[in-house]
XYZ file of C-alpha atoms in Angstrom:
557
model
C 49.806 45.688 42.689
C 46.396 43.915 42.045
C 44.899 45.076 38.958
C 41.687 47.122 39.518
C 39.790 44.829 37.422
C 41.642 41.928 38.823
C 38.674 39.260 40.543
C 36.942 39.381 43.761
C 35.800 35.543 43.965
C 37.091 34.158 46.826
C 40.263 31.166 45.373
C 38.197 28.960 47.688
C 35.199 29.082 45.358
C 37.169 29.557 41.850
C 38.191 25.901 41.454
C 34.756 24.737 41.515
C 32.259 27.149 40.022
C 34.995 26.463 37.258
C 34.084 22.891 37.280
C 30.615 23.245 37.850
C 30.628 25.424 34.766
C 33.110 23.173 32.931
C 30.482 20.552 33.360
C 27.195 22.464 32.482
C 29.159 23.515 29.691
C 29.542 19.768 28.953
C 26.681 18.378 29.605
C 24.573 21.296 27.186
C 27.156 20.126 24.266
C 26.094 16.547 24.706
C 22.532 17.431 25.228
C 22.159 18.922 21.807
C 24.680 17.128 20.195
C 22.475 13.970 21.227
C 18.778 15.438 20.283
C 21.298 16.607 16.270
C 23.189 13.449 16.373
C 21.498 10.657 17.634
C 20.084 7.595 15.264
C 16.872 8.681 13.765
C 14.041 7.147 14.969
C 11.893 5.506 11.989
C 14.715 3.500 10.939
C 12.827 0.270 9.802
C 9.451 -0.357 8.786
C 8.204 -2.127 11.529
C 9.280 0.925 13.680
C 6.962 2.926 11.598
C 4.125 0.439 11.360
C 4.105 -0.156 15.304
C 1.886 3.252 14.865
C -0.521 2.963 12.265
C -3.476 1.069 12.778
C -4.031 -2.632 12.803
C -6.941 -2.476 9.585
C -5.089 -0.267 7.701
C -5.706 -0.935 3.536
C -1.870 -0.195 2.990
C 1.782 0.880 3.810
C 4.480 2.454 2.744
C 7.855 2.902 4.285
C 9.812 6.048 2.436
C 13.431 6.480 3.275
C 14.337 10.157 3.383
C 18.269 9.614 3.280
C 19.617 11.568 1.105
C 22.143 9.780 -0.145
C 20.007 7.025 -1.329
C 18.000 9.255 -3.710
C 21.676 10.672 -5.018
C 22.186 7.194 -5.902
C 20.143 7.878 -9.128
C 22.089 10.794 -10.356
C 24.364 7.889 -11.735
C 21.771 7.877 -14.441
C 19.268 9.563 -16.698
C 19.840 11.256 -20.001
C 20.637 15.196 -19.291
C 16.993 15.945 -20.961
C 15.419 12.921 -17.997
C 17.735 14.435 -15.324
C 16.607 18.298 -15.984
C 13.135 17.282 -16.168
C 13.048 15.558 -13.317
C 14.787 18.128 -11.706
C 11.492 20.536 -12.358
C 9.469 18.082 -11.201
C 10.720 17.657 -7.785
C 10.193 22.381 -7.597
C 6.976 21.603 -9.233
C 6.448 19.490 -6.037
C 7.874 21.496 -3.849
C 6.047 24.763 -5.113
C 2.848 23.018 -5.689
C 3.298 22.094 -1.073
C 4.153 25.771 -0.537
C 0.903 27.114 -2.552
C -1.069 24.416 -0.775
C 0.489 24.423 2.977
C 2.893 27.164 2.956
C 5.570 25.615 4.105
C 8.687 25.294 2.075
C 10.802 22.080 1.845
C 14.516 22.925 2.152
C 13.503 25.633 4.834
C 10.434 24.160 6.552
C 10.958 20.297 6.851
C 14.051 18.561 5.188
C 16.478 19.794 8.202
C 14.405 17.496 10.532
C 12.518 15.314 8.983
C 13.333 11.649 9.184
C 11.807 8.269 7.520
C 8.402 8.335 6.583
C 5.455 5.577 6.476
C 2.149 6.693 4.772
C -0.997 4.447 6.020
C -4.252 4.604 4.418
C -6.989 4.028 6.862
C -10.299 3.265 7.203
C -12.263 6.398 8.568
C -15.338 4.771 8.778
C -16.449 0.539 9.467
C -19.968 1.392 7.996
C -18.793 2.771 4.635
C -16.687 0.876 2.277
C -13.629 2.753 0.609
C -13.113 5.947 3.201
C -9.876 5.961 3.716
C -7.744 8.905 5.389
C -3.718 9.226 4.536
C -1.555 9.234 7.651
C 1.495 10.283 7.856
C 3.431 9.310 10.282
C 7.600 11.075 10.983
C 10.897 10.297 12.067
C 11.962 13.584 13.892
C 15.292 13.245 13.706
C 16.118 16.756 14.641
C 13.724 17.819 17.537
C 15.225 21.213 18.334
C 14.585 22.289 14.229
C 11.052 20.195 14.165
C 10.735 22.822 17.953
C 11.673 26.056 15.504
C 9.463 24.536 12.519
C 6.343 24.235 14.975
C 6.880 28.441 16.654
C 6.858 29.320 12.833
C 3.457 27.009 11.279
C 1.769 29.091 14.520
C 3.678 31.981 13.915
C 2.532 32.020 9.993
C -0.417 34.430 8.971
C -3.979 33.207 6.500
C -3.778 30.274 8.789
C -6.487 29.139 12.653
C -5.121 26.740 14.630
C -7.231 24.103 17.096
C -6.249 22.362 19.274
C -7.799 19.216 21.595
C -6.325 16.966 24.027
C -6.636 13.683 23.449
C -5.797 10.371 26.041
C -2.981 13.201 27.557
C -1.584 13.763 23.769
C -2.467 17.370 21.867
C -3.681 17.176 18.472
C -3.924 20.595 16.589
C -5.816 21.767 13.448
C -3.961 23.659 11.096
C -6.807 25.566 8.543
C -5.141 27.489 5.698
C -8.444 30.641 5.386
C -6.026 32.590 3.513
C -6.594 32.642 -0.687
C -8.453 29.514 -0.010
C -12.051 29.653 -1.103
C -13.169 26.777 0.508
C -10.269 26.305 3.448
C -8.235 23.242 3.854
C -7.378 22.076 6.821
C -4.813 18.918 8.153
C -4.430 17.480 11.659
C -0.774 16.688 13.313
C 0.184 15.258 16.868
C 3.253 14.879 17.915
C 4.120 11.110 19.755
C 7.120 10.996 21.188
C 10.125 10.752 18.148
C 7.329 10.469 15.904
C 4.374 13.293 14.264
C 1.237 11.632 12.565
C -0.273 14.315 10.514
C -3.833 13.273 8.711
C -6.694 14.777 7.092
C -8.790 14.552 10.151
C -8.270 14.694 14.406
C -9.826 11.552 13.841
C -7.499 9.031 11.987
C -4.862 10.593 14.648
C -6.918 9.934 17.472
C -6.995 6.476 15.377
C -2.901 6.731 15.604
C -2.823 7.674 19.071
C -4.696 5.004 19.866
C -2.833 2.477 18.309
C 0.257 4.010 19.635
C -0.717 3.095 23.788
C -2.845 0.366 23.439
C -0.302 -1.599 20.585
C -2.872 -3.202 18.070
C -0.925 -1.802 15.023
C -0.303 -2.906 12.037
C 3.173 -4.148 13.214
C 1.462 -6.446 15.647
C -0.329 -9.039 12.857
C 1.626 -12.494 12.194
C 0.982 -12.471 9.034
C 2.518 -9.691 7.948
C 6.018 -9.343 10.893
C 8.205 -11.150 8.721
C 7.106 -8.861 5.550
C 7.339 -6.057 8.103
C 11.299 -7.356 9.083
C 12.144 -8.430 5.484
C 14.154 -6.163 2.861
C 13.387 -7.011 -0.355
C 15.993 -4.807 -2.603
C 19.374 -4.468 -1.332
C 19.220 0.172 -1.764
C 15.316 0.213 -0.831
C 13.973 4.124 -0.870
C 9.769 2.658 -1.193
C 8.838 -0.070 0.408
C 5.029 -0.531 0.707
C 2.618 -2.648 2.404
C -0.396 -4.880 1.904
C -1.691 -6.635 5.243
C -4.687 -8.333 2.836
C -5.963 -8.188 -0.946
C -8.632 -8.218 0.141
C -8.923 -5.043 1.942
C -7.053 -4.154 -0.816
C -9.936 -4.820 -3.397
C -12.186 -3.224 -2.367
C -10.966 0.345 -2.423
C -13.722 0.073 -5.868
C -16.765 -0.772 -3.018
C -16.792 -3.934 -4.999
C -16.694 -7.626 -2.670
C -13.670 -9.325 -3.127
C -13.755 -12.227 -6.014
C -12.130 -14.388 -2.895
C -14.499 -16.750 -0.467
C -13.112 -15.967 3.459
C -14.513 -19.530 4.655
C -13.405 -21.660 2.470
C -9.668 -19.073 2.180
C -9.338 -18.021 6.200
C -5.775 -16.830 5.508
C -4.663 -13.348 4.104
C -2.241 -12.978 1.637
C 0.058 -10.262 2.013
C 2.750 -8.597 0.209
C 4.885 -6.674 0.025
C 7.193 -4.181 -2.532
C 10.143 -2.434 -1.747
C 11.907 -0.075 -4.923
C 15.059 0.428 -5.086
C 18.663 0.933 -6.970
C 21.412 -1.302 -8.152
C 23.972 -0.728 -10.577
C 21.673 -1.152 -14.102
C 19.767 0.785 -13.133
C 16.075 0.421 -10.524
C 14.435 -2.536 -9.597
C 11.025 -3.971 -7.969
C 10.718 -6.730 -6.069
C 7.188 -8.288 -4.764
C 7.077 -10.890 -2.278
C 3.567 -12.298 -1.624
C 2.511 -13.783 1.077
C 0.224 -16.749 1.862
C -0.744 -20.559 2.987
C -1.542 -22.874 0.684
C -5.585 -22.413 -0.960
C -7.233 -24.770 -2.800
C -8.311 -21.785 -4.618
C -4.942 -21.115 -5.977
C -3.504 -25.149 -6.280
C -1.790 -25.960 -7.931
C 1.822 -23.852 -6.922
C 3.524 -22.437 -9.631
C 6.178 -24.742 -11.367
C 9.989 -23.421 -11.930
C 10.437 -23.754 -16.110
C 11.851 -27.086 -16.829
C 13.854 -26.162 -19.928
C 13.636 -22.752 -21.442
C 13.931 -21.720 -24.811
C 15.121 -18.602 -24.786
C 18.219 -19.869 -27.493
C 16.173 -19.978 -30.109
C 15.204 -15.703 -30.183
C 17.835 -13.850 -32.232
C 19.942 -11.043 -30.322
C 17.437 -9.281 -31.566
C 14.536 -9.580 -30.173
C 12.094 -7.064 -29.273
C 10.945 -8.205 -27.202
C 9.626 -11.794 -25.268
C 7.689 -13.725 -22.553
C 7.549 -17.071 -21.261
C 6.246 -19.276 -19.066
C 4.921 -22.580 -18.663
C 2.008 -25.357 -17.854
C -0.722 -22.406 -18.851
C -3.261 -25.338 -18.593
C -2.614 -25.273 -14.674
C -2.886 -21.144 -14.786
C -5.964 -21.261 -16.760
C -7.384 -24.233 -14.582
C -6.355 -21.589 -11.098
C -7.940 -18.395 -13.428
C -10.793 -19.743 -13.919
C -11.712 -21.451 -9.788
C -10.730 -18.268 -8.564
C -13.064 -15.903 -10.940
C -15.945 -18.392 -10.568
C -16.506 -17.687 -6.635
C -18.725 -14.211 -7.991
C -21.704 -13.725 -10.118
C -19.659 -11.289 -12.460
C -17.124 -13.772 -12.914
C -19.083 -16.465 -13.358
C -20.168 -14.441 -16.070
C -17.522 -13.263 -18.027
C -16.508 -16.932 -18.416
C -19.539 -18.263 -19.401
C -19.115 -15.932 -22.100
C -15.637 -16.976 -22.327
C -16.942 -20.422 -23.381
C -20.071 -20.299 -25.104
C -18.119 -17.382 -27.588
C -15.535 -19.869 -28.612
C -17.990 -22.768 -28.601
C -19.433 -20.516 -31.804
C -16.612 -20.498 -32.938
C -16.078 -24.671 -32.831
C -13.801 -24.630 -30.293
C -13.366 -26.149 -26.575
C -12.236 -23.432 -24.476
C -11.004 -25.500 -22.430
C -10.313 -28.792 -23.830
C -8.925 -27.577 -27.211
C -7.364 -23.815 -26.347
C -5.655 -24.760 -22.701
C -5.193 -27.993 -22.254
C -2.339 -28.948 -24.323
C -0.642 -25.881 -23.096
C 1.311 -28.390 -20.818
C 4.756 -27.303 -21.745
C 7.164 -24.646 -21.493
C 5.809 -21.592 -23.888
C 7.853 -18.978 -25.577
C 6.736 -16.145 -27.545
C 8.713 -13.002 -29.205
C 8.504 -10.307 -31.677
C 11.608 -9.554 -33.747
C 12.910 -7.309 -36.393
C 12.688 -9.425 -40.045
C 16.576 -10.014 -41.197
C 17.349 -7.671 -43.721
C 13.696 -6.555 -43.841
C 12.465 -9.584 -45.674
C 9.713 -9.019 -49.018
C 6.364 -8.081 -49.202
C 4.518 -8.250 -46.541
C 6.797 -8.525 -44.109
C 9.553 -5.731 -45.499
C 5.994 -3.340 -44.699
C 5.728 -5.123 -41.583
C 9.321 -4.448 -40.732
C 8.802 -7.333 -37.826
C 7.671 -10.841 -36.955
C 6.351 -13.222 -34.538
C 7.786 -16.241 -33.464
C 6.981 -18.928 -31.226
C 7.780 -22.568 -29.929
C 5.443 -24.466 -27.242
C 5.910 -27.387 -25.613
C 2.666 -30.063 -25.660
C 3.066 -34.164 -24.554
C -0.638 -33.786 -26.658
C -0.039 -33.277 -30.032
C -2.796 -34.414 -32.213
C -5.675 -32.322 -29.673
C -2.892 -29.155 -30.630
C -3.003 -30.295 -34.196
C -6.836 -30.058 -34.907
C -7.085 -27.218 -33.448
C -4.493 -25.542 -35.656
C -6.262 -26.740 -38.206
C -9.801 -26.495 -37.743
C -8.166 -22.351 -36.949
C -7.150 -22.349 -40.456
C -9.867 -23.507 -41.729
C -12.078 -20.990 -39.712
C -9.439 -18.106 -41.125
C -10.643 -19.187 -44.279
C -14.224 -19.121 -44.104
C -14.321 -16.057 -41.835
C -11.781 -13.328 -43.307
C -13.277 -13.808 -46.770
C -10.334 -13.447 -47.849
C -8.026 -15.525 -50.491
C -5.770 -18.035 -48.135
C -5.174 -20.602 -48.549
C -3.229 -23.758 -45.994
C -0.702 -25.621 -47.829
C 1.126 -28.351 -46.240
C 5.148 -28.586 -47.625
C 7.915 -30.930 -46.072
C 11.238 -29.122 -45.765
C 14.784 -30.099 -44.000
C 13.354 -33.174 -44.026
C 9.928 -31.445 -41.372
C 6.234 -31.563 -42.195
C 5.422 -27.308 -42.571
C 2.406 -26.131 -42.828
C 1.583 -22.980 -44.061
C -1.245 -20.299 -44.274
C -0.400 -17.996 -47.456
C -2.361 -15.406 -48.852
C -2.484 -13.901 -52.298
C -3.463 -10.013 -53.145
C -2.902 -7.094 -55.093
C -1.227 -9.454 -57.884
C 1.745 -11.203 -54.800
C 0.811 -14.767 -55.235
C 1.533 -16.979 -51.756
C 2.452 -14.276 -48.867
C 3.198 -16.273 -45.587
C 0.561 -15.178 -42.737
C 1.496 -17.994 -40.711
C 3.427 -21.623 -40.601
C 4.379 -23.973 -38.599
C 6.212 -26.753 -37.478
C 6.769 -29.423 -35.058
C 10.416 -29.297 -34.522
C 10.550 -31.777 -32.146
C 8.113 -35.082 -31.109
C 6.543 -32.855 -28.184
C 7.835 -28.902 -29.247
C 6.194 -26.658 -32.384
C 7.183 -23.979 -34.099
C 5.143 -21.102 -35.330
C 6.000 -17.852 -37.285
C 4.405 -14.631 -38.326
C 5.944 -13.707 -41.955
C 8.352 -16.143 -43.838
C 11.599 -14.735 -42.095
C 9.992 -15.457 -39.086
C 9.683 -19.725 -39.942
C 13.430 -19.879 -41.743
C 14.219 -18.807 -38.307
C 12.762 -21.028 -36.556
C 13.743 -23.802 -38.180
C 17.883 -22.615 -38.055
C 18.553 -21.603 -35.315
C 20.278 -17.733 -34.604
C 23.772 -17.499 -34.741
C 23.996 -15.613 -32.131
C 21.770 -16.342 -29.606
C 18.840 -14.010 -26.589
C 21.737 -14.959 -24.643
C 24.481 -12.648 -25.408
C 22.294 -9.593 -25.665
C 24.682 -7.615 -22.847
C 21.207 -5.868 -21.933
C 19.400 -9.050 -21.553
C 22.355 -10.974 -20.184
C 23.158 -8.362 -17.186
C 18.684 -8.698 -16.591
C 18.748 -12.460 -16.088
C 21.563 -12.238 -13.797
C 19.765 -9.961 -11.599
C 16.524 -12.908 -11.759
C 16.500 -15.990 -9.509
C 17.562 -19.219 -11.671
C 14.480 -21.279 -10.733
C 12.018 -18.552 -12.124
C 9.133 -19.905 -13.006
C 9.057 -18.146 -16.724
C 9.494 -13.703 -17.479
C 8.807 -10.672 -19.811
C 11.646 -8.571 -21.578
C 11.171 -5.981 -23.618
C 14.212 -4.438 -25.271
C 13.363 -0.238 -25.030
C 16.580 0.382 -26.562
C 15.944 -2.051 -29.634
C 12.503 -0.353 -30.211
C 13.686 2.922 -30.063
C 15.839 1.686 -32.882
C 13.033 0.778 -34.625
C 11.021 3.619 -34.664
C 10.430 6.669 -35.809
C 10.367 8.963 -31.877
C 9.683 12.368 -33.602
C 7.034 11.077 -35.501
C 5.218 9.273 -32.789
C 5.831 12.781 -31.039
C 4.515 15.176 -34.395
C 1.749 12.506 -34.537
C 1.137 13.321 -30.919
C 1.586 9.194 -29.872
C 3.284 9.890 -27.486
C 4.844 13.608 -24.574
C 8.010 14.262 -24.766
C 8.035 13.750 -20.948
C 7.311 9.954 -22.174
C 10.493 10.281 -25.216
C 12.463 11.495 -22.396
C 11.241 8.537 -20.338
C 11.873 5.804 -23.453
C 15.014 7.361 -23.658
C 16.354 6.697 -20.602
C 14.937 2.916 -20.636
C 17.299 0.705 -21.833
C 15.221 -2.689 -21.604
C 12.281 -3.807 -18.986
C 12.461 -7.492 -16.770
C 10.562 -9.129 -15.211
C 10.439 -12.493 -13.564
C 8.264 -14.982 -11.320
C 9.796 -17.685 -9.117
C 7.363 -19.863 -7.523
C 7.188 -20.171 -3.183
C 10.300 -20.673 -1.514
C 9.130 -21.040 2.876
C 5.538 -19.459 1.864
C 7.048 -17.020 -1.026
C 6.590 -16.124 -4.774
C 8.828 -14.032 -5.781
C 7.732 -10.798 -8.696
C 11.094 -9.166 -9.497
C 11.257 -6.389 -11.608
C 14.655 -4.592 -13.044
C 15.394 -1.245 -15.586
C 18.443 -0.971 -16.788
C 18.442 3.096 -17.076
C 21.181 4.722 -19.239
C 24.177 6.324 -17.933
C 25.047 8.935 -16.897
C 26.897 11.504 -19.104
């Protein structure tokens, strides 16, 4: 007997209905999964730049992948990580207070990568820029839920207008705001555009529909496709340095008639095995105002600095750098005035700034700050550190004359019992500036000697003179932190800067500096996280010059 509850559906229809139901369920599941799990839009900076107006002053691409930011957790002291967590919590609270939006509830479920741009608001008002955010919609269902939640939120007004078949919603926060704040937004396909004013949103809509975007600028396309660092968290783009310089209302010193091509740059910030890395790629055609180009170091002198060096800077051809800088600054009246004052001041002291100071500096120049070995004596013991420099020059006569005149100027101008003495040591001529005070006779302030026909060595305090006369047993290259940094830099770099932050921490009483309010607790926390800072500049290859910054960090416990 058939059960009374048995379906009365005809057996001939049961099969097709089952199949149809299965297809509908499967299709719905696929659609749902596609909406939620499809590849995230705005995967590259070039994607985001398609919606950024072409006249944007600058843009920044932020990778919102939590895994990328989580890699920072490998570094930092417990205090630094606690402080950073507090900063993030405060930012989220500020967002909640300003917009009534909870980041974890309202934004994180659907937000994708973000492109920020500084867009001119009016061509007639230089310096009036508005911030535009282009946000990838990673999950449309969650984004729709967020939009509905915004509409239901109390204490705000929403006005809508249609522009080129796109709805622009302007949200004004009225509750608890004596001066109501507002922001505008619009959905552009897979992106959400957000700005302070509807006019900026309209500019993004025009860009999206007409295709006249930042991505269409020929000189910027290759930079938008590039990836300066291996694991970028943030990448920033500047399409025209002249426009950036006008943010403060001042005209650019670049003479556009002489140099019509814009100079663009991209900077990437990312995480490496040793800490943080930033790399800037600078693009620009050869220009008479920036010629001759930067050259790689022919010979490094860093092997003459000891392993304990606290800071060092090395470069070459300062004579060319000075010439380039003067050609650039002479393009404005204020620049010409500054240069004239510098040259006039040097003349009053008896020097020709161009010929006596910079012209002889046509080789490698390296200078560093070093702890005095064994603490030193007298003045060197009181200071605790000394300075040492090496200067290559093909014009020994001019450099000698400049140093001689400088010594005489110190004797006459400082009104101190300073005398200049010459002697011979280890078969080399040595000149010292000696100071007598408080019963101390002959405390060396500065000494210099030609170690090679074209290599001048200078030392501040006597221990530094002894150090440049006898190279250290363990050089800076054997400092593990410096070695890690140097390996990250291109071999053909034109110079570098190295600061041994860990060594400086050990040499300075941070608690005392905090007590005297010279450093804040937050600054000390950051200093205790950083091991060192290194910066290197490399000559142009394929039209791109490179500036690298490496910041090794303390590994998390």
